[in-house]
Short mmCIF file of C-alpha atoms in Angstrom, two decimals:
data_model
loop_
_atom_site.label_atom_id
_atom_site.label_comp_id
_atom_site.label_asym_id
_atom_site.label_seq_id
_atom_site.Cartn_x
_atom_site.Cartn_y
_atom_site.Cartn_z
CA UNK A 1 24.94 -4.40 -41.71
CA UNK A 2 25.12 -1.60 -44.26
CA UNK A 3 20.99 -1.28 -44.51
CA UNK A 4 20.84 -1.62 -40.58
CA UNK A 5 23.16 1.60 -39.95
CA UNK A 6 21.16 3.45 -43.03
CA UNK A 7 17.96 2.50 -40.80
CA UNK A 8 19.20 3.58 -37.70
CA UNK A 9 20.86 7.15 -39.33
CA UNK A 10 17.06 7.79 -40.09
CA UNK A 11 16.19 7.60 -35.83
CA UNK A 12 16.89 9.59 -33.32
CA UNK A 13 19.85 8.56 -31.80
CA UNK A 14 21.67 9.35 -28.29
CA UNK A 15 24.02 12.01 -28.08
CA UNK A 16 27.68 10.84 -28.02
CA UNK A 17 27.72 13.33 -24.57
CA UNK A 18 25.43 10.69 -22.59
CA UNK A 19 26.52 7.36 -24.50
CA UNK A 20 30.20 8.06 -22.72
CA UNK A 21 28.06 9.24 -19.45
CA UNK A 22 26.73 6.05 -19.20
CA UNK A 23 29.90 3.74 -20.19
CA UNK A 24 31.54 5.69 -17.31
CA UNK A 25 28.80 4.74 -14.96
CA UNK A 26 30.37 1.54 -14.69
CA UNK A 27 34.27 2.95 -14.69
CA UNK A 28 34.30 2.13 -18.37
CA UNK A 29 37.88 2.23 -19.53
CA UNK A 30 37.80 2.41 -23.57
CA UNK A 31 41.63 1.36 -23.93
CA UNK A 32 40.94 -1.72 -21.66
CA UNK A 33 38.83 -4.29 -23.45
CA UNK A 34 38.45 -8.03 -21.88
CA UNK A 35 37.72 -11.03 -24.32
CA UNK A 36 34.96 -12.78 -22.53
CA UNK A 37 32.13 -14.63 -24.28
CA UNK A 38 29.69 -12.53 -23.30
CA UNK A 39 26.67 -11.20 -25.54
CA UNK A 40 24.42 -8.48 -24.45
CA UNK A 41 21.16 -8.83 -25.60
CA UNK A 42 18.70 -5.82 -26.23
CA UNK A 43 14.88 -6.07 -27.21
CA UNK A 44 12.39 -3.68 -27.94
CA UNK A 45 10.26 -5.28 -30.80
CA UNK A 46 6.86 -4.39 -29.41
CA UNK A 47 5.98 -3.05 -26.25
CA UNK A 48 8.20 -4.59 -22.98
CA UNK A 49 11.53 -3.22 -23.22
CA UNK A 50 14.15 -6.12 -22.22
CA UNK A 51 18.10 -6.67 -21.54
CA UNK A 52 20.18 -9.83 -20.87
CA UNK A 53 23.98 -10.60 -20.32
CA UNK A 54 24.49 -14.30 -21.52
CA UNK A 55 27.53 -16.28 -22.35
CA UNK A 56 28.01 -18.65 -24.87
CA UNK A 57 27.08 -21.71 -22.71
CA UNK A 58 23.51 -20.23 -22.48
CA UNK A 59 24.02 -19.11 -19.30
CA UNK A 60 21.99 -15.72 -18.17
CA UNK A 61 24.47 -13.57 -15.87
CA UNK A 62 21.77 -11.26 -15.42
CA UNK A 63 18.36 -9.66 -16.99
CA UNK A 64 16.19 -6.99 -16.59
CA UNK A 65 13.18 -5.42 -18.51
CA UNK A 66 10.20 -2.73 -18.87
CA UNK A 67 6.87 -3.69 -19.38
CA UNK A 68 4.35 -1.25 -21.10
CA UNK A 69 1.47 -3.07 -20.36
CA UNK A 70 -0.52 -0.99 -17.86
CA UNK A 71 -0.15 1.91 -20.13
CA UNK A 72 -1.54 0.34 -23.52
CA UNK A 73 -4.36 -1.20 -21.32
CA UNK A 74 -5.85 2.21 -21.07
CA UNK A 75 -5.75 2.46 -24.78
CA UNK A 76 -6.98 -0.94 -25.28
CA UNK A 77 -4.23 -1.92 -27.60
CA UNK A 78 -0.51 -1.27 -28.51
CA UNK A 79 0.04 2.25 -29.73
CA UNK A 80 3.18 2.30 -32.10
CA UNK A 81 3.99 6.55 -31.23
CA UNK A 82 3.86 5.12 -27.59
CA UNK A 83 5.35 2.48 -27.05
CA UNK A 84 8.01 3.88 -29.02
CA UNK A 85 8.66 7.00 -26.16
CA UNK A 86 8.23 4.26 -23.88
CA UNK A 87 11.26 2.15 -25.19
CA UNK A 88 13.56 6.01 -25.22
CA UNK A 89 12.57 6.47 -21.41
CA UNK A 90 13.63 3.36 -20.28
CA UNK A 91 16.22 1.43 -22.62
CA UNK A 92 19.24 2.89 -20.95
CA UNK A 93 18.12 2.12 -17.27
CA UNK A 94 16.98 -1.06 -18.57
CA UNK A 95 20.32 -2.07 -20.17
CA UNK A 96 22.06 -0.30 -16.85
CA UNK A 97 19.95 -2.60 -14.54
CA UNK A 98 21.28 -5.77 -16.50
CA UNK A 99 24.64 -5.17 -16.44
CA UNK A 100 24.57 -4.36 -13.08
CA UNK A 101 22.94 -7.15 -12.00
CA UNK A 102 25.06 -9.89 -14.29
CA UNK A 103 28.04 -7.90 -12.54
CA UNK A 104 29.37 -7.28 -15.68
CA UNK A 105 31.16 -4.17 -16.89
CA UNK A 106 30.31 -3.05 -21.01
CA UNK A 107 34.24 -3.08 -21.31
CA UNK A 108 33.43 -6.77 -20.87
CA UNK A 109 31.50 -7.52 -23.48
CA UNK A 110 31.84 -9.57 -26.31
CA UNK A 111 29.16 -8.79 -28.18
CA UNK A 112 25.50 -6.97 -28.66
CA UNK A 113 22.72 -8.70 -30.01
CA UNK A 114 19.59 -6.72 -30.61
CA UNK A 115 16.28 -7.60 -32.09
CA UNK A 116 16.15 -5.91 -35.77
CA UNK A 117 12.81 -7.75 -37.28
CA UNK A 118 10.34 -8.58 -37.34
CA UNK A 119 7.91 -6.31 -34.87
CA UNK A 120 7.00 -2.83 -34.52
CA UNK A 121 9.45 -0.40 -36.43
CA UNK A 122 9.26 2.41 -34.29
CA UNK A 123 9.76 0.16 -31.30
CA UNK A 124 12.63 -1.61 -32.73
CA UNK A 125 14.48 1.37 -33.91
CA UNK A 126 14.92 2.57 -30.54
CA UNK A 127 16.70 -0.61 -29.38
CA UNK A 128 18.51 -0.96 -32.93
CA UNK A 129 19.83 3.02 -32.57
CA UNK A 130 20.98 2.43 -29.08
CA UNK A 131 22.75 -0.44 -29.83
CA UNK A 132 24.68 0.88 -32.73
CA UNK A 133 25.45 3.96 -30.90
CA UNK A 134 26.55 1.19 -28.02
CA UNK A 135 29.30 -0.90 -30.09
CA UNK A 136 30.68 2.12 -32.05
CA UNK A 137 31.73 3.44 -28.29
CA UNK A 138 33.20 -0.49 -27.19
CA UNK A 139 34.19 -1.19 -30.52
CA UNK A 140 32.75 -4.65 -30.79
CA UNK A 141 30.30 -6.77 -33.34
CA UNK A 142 26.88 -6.49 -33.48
CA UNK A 143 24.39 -9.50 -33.92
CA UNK A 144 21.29 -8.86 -35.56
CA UNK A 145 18.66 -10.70 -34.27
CA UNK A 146 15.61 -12.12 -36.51
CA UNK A 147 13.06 -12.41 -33.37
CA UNK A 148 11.17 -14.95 -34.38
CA UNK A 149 14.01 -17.12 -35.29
CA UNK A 150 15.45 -16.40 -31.60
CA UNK A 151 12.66 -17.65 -30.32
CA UNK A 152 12.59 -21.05 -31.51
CA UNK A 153 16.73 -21.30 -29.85
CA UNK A 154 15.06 -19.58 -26.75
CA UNK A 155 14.38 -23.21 -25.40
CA UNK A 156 17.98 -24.49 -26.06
CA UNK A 157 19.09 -22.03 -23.47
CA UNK A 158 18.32 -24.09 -20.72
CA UNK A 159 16.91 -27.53 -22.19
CA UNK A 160 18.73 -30.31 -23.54
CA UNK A 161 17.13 -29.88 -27.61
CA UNK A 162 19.36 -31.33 -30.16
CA UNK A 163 18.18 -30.46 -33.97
CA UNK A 164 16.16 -31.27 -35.25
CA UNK A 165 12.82 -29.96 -34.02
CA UNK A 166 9.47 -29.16 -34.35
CA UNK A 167 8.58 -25.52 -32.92
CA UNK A 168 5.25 -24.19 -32.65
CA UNK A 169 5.64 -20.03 -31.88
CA UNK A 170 2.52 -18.38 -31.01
CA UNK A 171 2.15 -14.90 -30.05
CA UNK A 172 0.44 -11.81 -29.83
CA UNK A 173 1.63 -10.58 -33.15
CA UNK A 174 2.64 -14.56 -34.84
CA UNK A 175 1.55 -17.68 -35.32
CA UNK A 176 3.72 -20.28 -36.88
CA UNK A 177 5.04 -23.95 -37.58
CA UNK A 178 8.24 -24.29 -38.35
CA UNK A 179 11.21 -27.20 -38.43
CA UNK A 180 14.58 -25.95 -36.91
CA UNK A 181 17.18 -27.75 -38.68
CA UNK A 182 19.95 -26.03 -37.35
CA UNK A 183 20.93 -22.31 -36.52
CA UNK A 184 19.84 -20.16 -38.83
CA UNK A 185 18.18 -22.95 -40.38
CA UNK A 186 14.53 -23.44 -40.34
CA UNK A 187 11.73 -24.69 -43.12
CA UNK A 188 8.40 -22.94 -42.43
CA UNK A 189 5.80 -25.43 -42.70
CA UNK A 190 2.70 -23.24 -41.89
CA UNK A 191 1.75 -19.51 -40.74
CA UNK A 192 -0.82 -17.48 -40.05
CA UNK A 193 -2.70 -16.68 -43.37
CA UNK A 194 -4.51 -13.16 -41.45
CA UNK A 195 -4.01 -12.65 -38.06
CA UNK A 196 -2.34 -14.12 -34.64
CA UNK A 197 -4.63 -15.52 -32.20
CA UNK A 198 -3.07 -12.98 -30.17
CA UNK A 199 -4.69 -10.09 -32.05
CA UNK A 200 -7.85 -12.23 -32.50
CA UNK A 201 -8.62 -12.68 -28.75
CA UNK A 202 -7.81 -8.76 -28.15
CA UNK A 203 -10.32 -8.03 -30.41
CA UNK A 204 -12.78 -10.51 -29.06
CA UNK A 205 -12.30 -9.42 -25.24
CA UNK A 206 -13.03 -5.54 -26.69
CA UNK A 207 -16.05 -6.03 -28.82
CA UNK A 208 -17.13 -8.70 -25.47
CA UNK A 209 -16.31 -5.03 -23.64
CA UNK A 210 -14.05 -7.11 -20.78
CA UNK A 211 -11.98 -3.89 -19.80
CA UNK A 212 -15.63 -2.66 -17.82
CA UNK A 213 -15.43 -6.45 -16.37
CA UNK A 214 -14.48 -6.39 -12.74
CA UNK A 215 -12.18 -8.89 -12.86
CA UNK A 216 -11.26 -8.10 -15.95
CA UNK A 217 -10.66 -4.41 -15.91
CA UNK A 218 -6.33 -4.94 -15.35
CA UNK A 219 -6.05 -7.86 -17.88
CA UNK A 220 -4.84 -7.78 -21.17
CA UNK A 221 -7.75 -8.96 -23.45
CA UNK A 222 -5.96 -12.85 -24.14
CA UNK A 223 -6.02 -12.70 -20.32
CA UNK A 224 -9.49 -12.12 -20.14
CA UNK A 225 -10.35 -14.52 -22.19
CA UNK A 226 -8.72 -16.95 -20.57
CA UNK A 227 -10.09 -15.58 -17.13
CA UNK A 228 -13.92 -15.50 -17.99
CA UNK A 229 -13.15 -19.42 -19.97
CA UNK A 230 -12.94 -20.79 -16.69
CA UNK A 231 -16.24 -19.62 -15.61
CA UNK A 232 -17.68 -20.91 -18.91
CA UNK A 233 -18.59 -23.28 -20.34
CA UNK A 234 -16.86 -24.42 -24.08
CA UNK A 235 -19.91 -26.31 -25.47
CA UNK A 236 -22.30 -23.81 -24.74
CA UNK A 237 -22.23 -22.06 -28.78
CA UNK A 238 -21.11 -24.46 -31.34
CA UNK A 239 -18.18 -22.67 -33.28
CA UNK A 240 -16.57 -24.98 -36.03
CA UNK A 241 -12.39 -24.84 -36.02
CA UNK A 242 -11.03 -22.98 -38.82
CA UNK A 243 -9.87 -24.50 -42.06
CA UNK A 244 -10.40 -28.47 -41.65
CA UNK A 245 -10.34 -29.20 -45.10
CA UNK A 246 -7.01 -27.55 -45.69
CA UNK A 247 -4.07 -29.73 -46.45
CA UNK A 248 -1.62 -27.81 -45.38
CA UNK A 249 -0.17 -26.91 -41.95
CA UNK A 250 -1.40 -23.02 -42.15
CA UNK A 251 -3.86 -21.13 -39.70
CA UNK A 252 -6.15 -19.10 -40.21
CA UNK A 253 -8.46 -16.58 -37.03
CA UNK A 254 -10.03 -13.55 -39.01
CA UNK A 255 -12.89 -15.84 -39.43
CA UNK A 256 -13.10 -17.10 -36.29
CA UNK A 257 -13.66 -13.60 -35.16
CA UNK A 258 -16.34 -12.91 -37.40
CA UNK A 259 -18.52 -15.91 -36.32
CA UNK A 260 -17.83 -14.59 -33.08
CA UNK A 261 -19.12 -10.54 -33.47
CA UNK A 262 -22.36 -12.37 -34.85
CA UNK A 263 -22.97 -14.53 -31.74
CA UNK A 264 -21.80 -11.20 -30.02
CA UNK A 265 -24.33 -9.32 -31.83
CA UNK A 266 -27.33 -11.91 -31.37
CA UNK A 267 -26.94 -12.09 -27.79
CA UNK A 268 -27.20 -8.44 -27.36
CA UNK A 269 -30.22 -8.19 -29.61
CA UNK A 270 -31.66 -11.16 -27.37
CA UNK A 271 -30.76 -9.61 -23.90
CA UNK A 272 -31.84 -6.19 -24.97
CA UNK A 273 -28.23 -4.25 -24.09
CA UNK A 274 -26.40 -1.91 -26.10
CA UNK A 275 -22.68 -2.60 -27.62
CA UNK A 276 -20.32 -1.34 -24.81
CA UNK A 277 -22.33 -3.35 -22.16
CA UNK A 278 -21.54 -7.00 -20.67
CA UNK A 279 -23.36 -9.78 -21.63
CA UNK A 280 -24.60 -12.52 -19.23
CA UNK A 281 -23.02 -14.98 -21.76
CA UNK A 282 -19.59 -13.35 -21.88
CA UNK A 283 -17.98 -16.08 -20.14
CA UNK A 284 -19.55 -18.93 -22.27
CA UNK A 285 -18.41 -17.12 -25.27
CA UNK A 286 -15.11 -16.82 -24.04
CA UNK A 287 -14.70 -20.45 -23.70
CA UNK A 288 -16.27 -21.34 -26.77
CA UNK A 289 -13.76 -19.26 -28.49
CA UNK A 290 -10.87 -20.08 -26.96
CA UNK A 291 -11.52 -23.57 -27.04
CA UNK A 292 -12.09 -23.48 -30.41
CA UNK A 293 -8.63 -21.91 -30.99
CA UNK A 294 -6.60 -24.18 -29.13
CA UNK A 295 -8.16 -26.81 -31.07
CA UNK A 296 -7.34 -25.52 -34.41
CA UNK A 297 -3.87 -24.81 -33.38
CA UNK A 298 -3.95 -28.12 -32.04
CA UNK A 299 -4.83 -29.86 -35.50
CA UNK A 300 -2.95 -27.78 -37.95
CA UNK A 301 -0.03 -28.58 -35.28
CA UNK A 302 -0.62 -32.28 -35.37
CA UNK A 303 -1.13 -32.33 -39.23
CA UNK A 304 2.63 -30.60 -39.27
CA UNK A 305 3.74 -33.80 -37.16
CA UNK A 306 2.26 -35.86 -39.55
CA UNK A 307 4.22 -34.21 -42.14
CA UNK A 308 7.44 -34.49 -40.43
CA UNK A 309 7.10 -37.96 -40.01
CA UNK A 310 5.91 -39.20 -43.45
CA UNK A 311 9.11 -36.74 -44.50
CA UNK A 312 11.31 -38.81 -42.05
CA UNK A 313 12.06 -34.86 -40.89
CA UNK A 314 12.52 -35.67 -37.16
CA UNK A 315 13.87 -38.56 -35.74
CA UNK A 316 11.91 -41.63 -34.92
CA UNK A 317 12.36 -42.21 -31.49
CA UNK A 318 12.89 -38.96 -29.02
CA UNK A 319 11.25 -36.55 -31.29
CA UNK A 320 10.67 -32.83 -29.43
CA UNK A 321 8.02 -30.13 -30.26
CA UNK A 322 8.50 -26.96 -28.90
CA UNK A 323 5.63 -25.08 -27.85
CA UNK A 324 6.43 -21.26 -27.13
CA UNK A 325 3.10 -19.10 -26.32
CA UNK A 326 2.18 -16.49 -24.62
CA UNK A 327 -0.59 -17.72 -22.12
CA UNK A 328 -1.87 -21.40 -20.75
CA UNK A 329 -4.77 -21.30 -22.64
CA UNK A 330 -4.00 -23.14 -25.06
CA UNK A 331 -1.53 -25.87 -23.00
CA UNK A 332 -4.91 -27.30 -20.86
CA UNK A 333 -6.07 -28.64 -24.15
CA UNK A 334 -3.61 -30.05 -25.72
CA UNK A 335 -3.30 -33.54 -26.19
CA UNK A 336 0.28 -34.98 -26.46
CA UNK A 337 1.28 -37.04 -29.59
CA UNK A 338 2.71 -40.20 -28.65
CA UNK A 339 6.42 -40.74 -29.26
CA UNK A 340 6.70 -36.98 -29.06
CA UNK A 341 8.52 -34.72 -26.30
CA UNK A 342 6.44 -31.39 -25.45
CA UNK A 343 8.48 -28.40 -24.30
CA UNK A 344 6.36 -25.82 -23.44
CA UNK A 345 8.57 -21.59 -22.74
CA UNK A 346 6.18 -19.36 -21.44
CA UNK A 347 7.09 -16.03 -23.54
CA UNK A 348 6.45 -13.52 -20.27
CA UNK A 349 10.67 -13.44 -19.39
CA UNK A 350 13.95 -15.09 -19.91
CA UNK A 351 14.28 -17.87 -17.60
CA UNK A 352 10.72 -18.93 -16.67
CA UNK A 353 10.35 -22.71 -18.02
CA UNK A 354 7.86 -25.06 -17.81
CA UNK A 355 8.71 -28.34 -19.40
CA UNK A 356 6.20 -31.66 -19.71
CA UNK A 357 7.97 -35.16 -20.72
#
């Protein structure tokens, strides 16, 4: 707790003046304090900035959030300085608009819980500076949150998911396997060894130049991947999966994108464009290479159910894998283990759930 405050003394912080204007927004009274179970959650790791009001059932009173994306479209990527003036602008409307909506005054309040690693440091220093500024006004504890660790409980929230479990988290930033033994309790069985397939399919969709696409030109880059895949077809260039000879449960896409700037490059040479243009072949190359990811996440995920099982790690009948991502991409081809429960959280809010048995 000591290091967090010493972090957040080195941010900008709000004035005390319009911390107390906005606690009296809502008729704060800071001599009348209520002991609900009731945690407000802040997070501002990267580039949406997001609020919830949940109670200790799992319960979400209310929620609200910020999303950046339009803005770091036009820079075709997530700029730290940016997103960080982006998270100051908002966060207190943001955290306004969720307590409002839960119904909920701050004098209320239980608790804060704010994202504190890992992610972007500008980004979360904005939420982690609010938030201490927040509970030294209501005078109550503060939860640092690990956000990868978060969410892996996300699906617990509103799914029946005893421990233990399997979780597979990917995002645009992560990609991991991990076993969730408990709260607080997890034994990494595999990572990323470069990047995220996240970051990888950005970087294809910009060298592929999808942002001059048509129906590309509002889409994140995984987005237009996934958009121009359906057009294509996955069989059309021959990439090989990533690491099949490893025996371990770790991933690996930095060389995935190589083999894919060559193919890149040879088509243009062959069609006679220059970089920056569209090829003819962008959609077959977009569902070469996402099909080719979701298959390597979908074998370095099974060989971590091996694992488990040899280990006696989960239990033998009712086992559950929870699969958190960012897109769909990678759900249409996956295969489901037998004896094995797949609960798929789509990572684009706080209640949206789609769950296969």
């Amino acid at each position: 707790m000591l290091t967090l405050h010493k972090a957040a003394a080195a941010l900008p912080k709000p004035s005390r003046s319009r911390m107390c204007e906005f606690l009296r927004s809502f008729g704060f009274d800071p001599g009348k304090l209520f002991l609900h179970k009731l945690i407000l959650g802040i997070e501002t790791s990267c580039d949406d900035t997001a609020a919830a009001v949940v109670d200790e059932s799992g319960k979400v009173w209310g929620e609200a959030i910020h999303s950046q994306t339009e803005v770091h479209l036009k820079t075709g990527g997530i700029v730290p300085p940016v997103a960080q003036q982006l998270h100051r602008e908002n966060i207190q409307r943001i955290v306004k608009e969720a307590l409002s909506t839960s119904k909920i005054s701050p004098s209320e309040l239980s608790a804060i819980a704010t994202t504190v690693k890992p992610g972007l440091a500008l980004s979360l220093g904005v939420g982690l500076s609010f938030s201490l500024r927040l509970v030294d006004q209501l005078k109550i504890p503060f939860i640092p949150i690990h956000h990868m660790e978060a969410h892996a409980l996300t699906i617990r929230l509103l799914n029946k998911v005893e421990f233990p479990f399997l979780v597979l988290l990917i995002s645009g930033g992560h990609c991991l396997l991990a076993l969730v033994r408990g709260v607080s309790d997890f034994l990494l069985l595999g990572k990323s060894l470069d990047i995220a397939p996240g970051d990888m399919l950005d970087k294809v969709a910009r060298r592929l130049s999808l942002i001059k696409h048509p129906e590309c030109s509002t889409m994140s880059g995984g987005k237009a991947i996934e958009h121009l895949a359906k057009q294509g077809n996955k069989l059309h260039f021959d990439i090989k999966p990533p690491m099949q000879r490893a025996k371990n449960c770790d991933f690996s896409f930095t060389g995935l994108q190589h083999v894919t700037d060559r193919i890149i490059t040879q088509k243009e040479k062959e069609e006679g464009i220059q970089k920056g243009q569209i090829l003819s072949s962008a959609a077959h190359i977009a569902a070469a290479v996402q099909h080719t990811t979701a298959c390597h996440i979908a074998k370095r995920t099974h060989r971590a159910i091996l694992f488990c099982k040899q280990r006696d790690l989960l239990p033998q009948s009712n086992a559950v894998l929870v699969w958190q991502l960012y897109g769909t991409s990678v759900q249409a081809l996956w295969q489901k283990p037998p004896r094995l429960h797949l609960l798929i959280e789509f990572e684009s809010g706080f209640t949206r759930r789609n769950e296969m048995q």
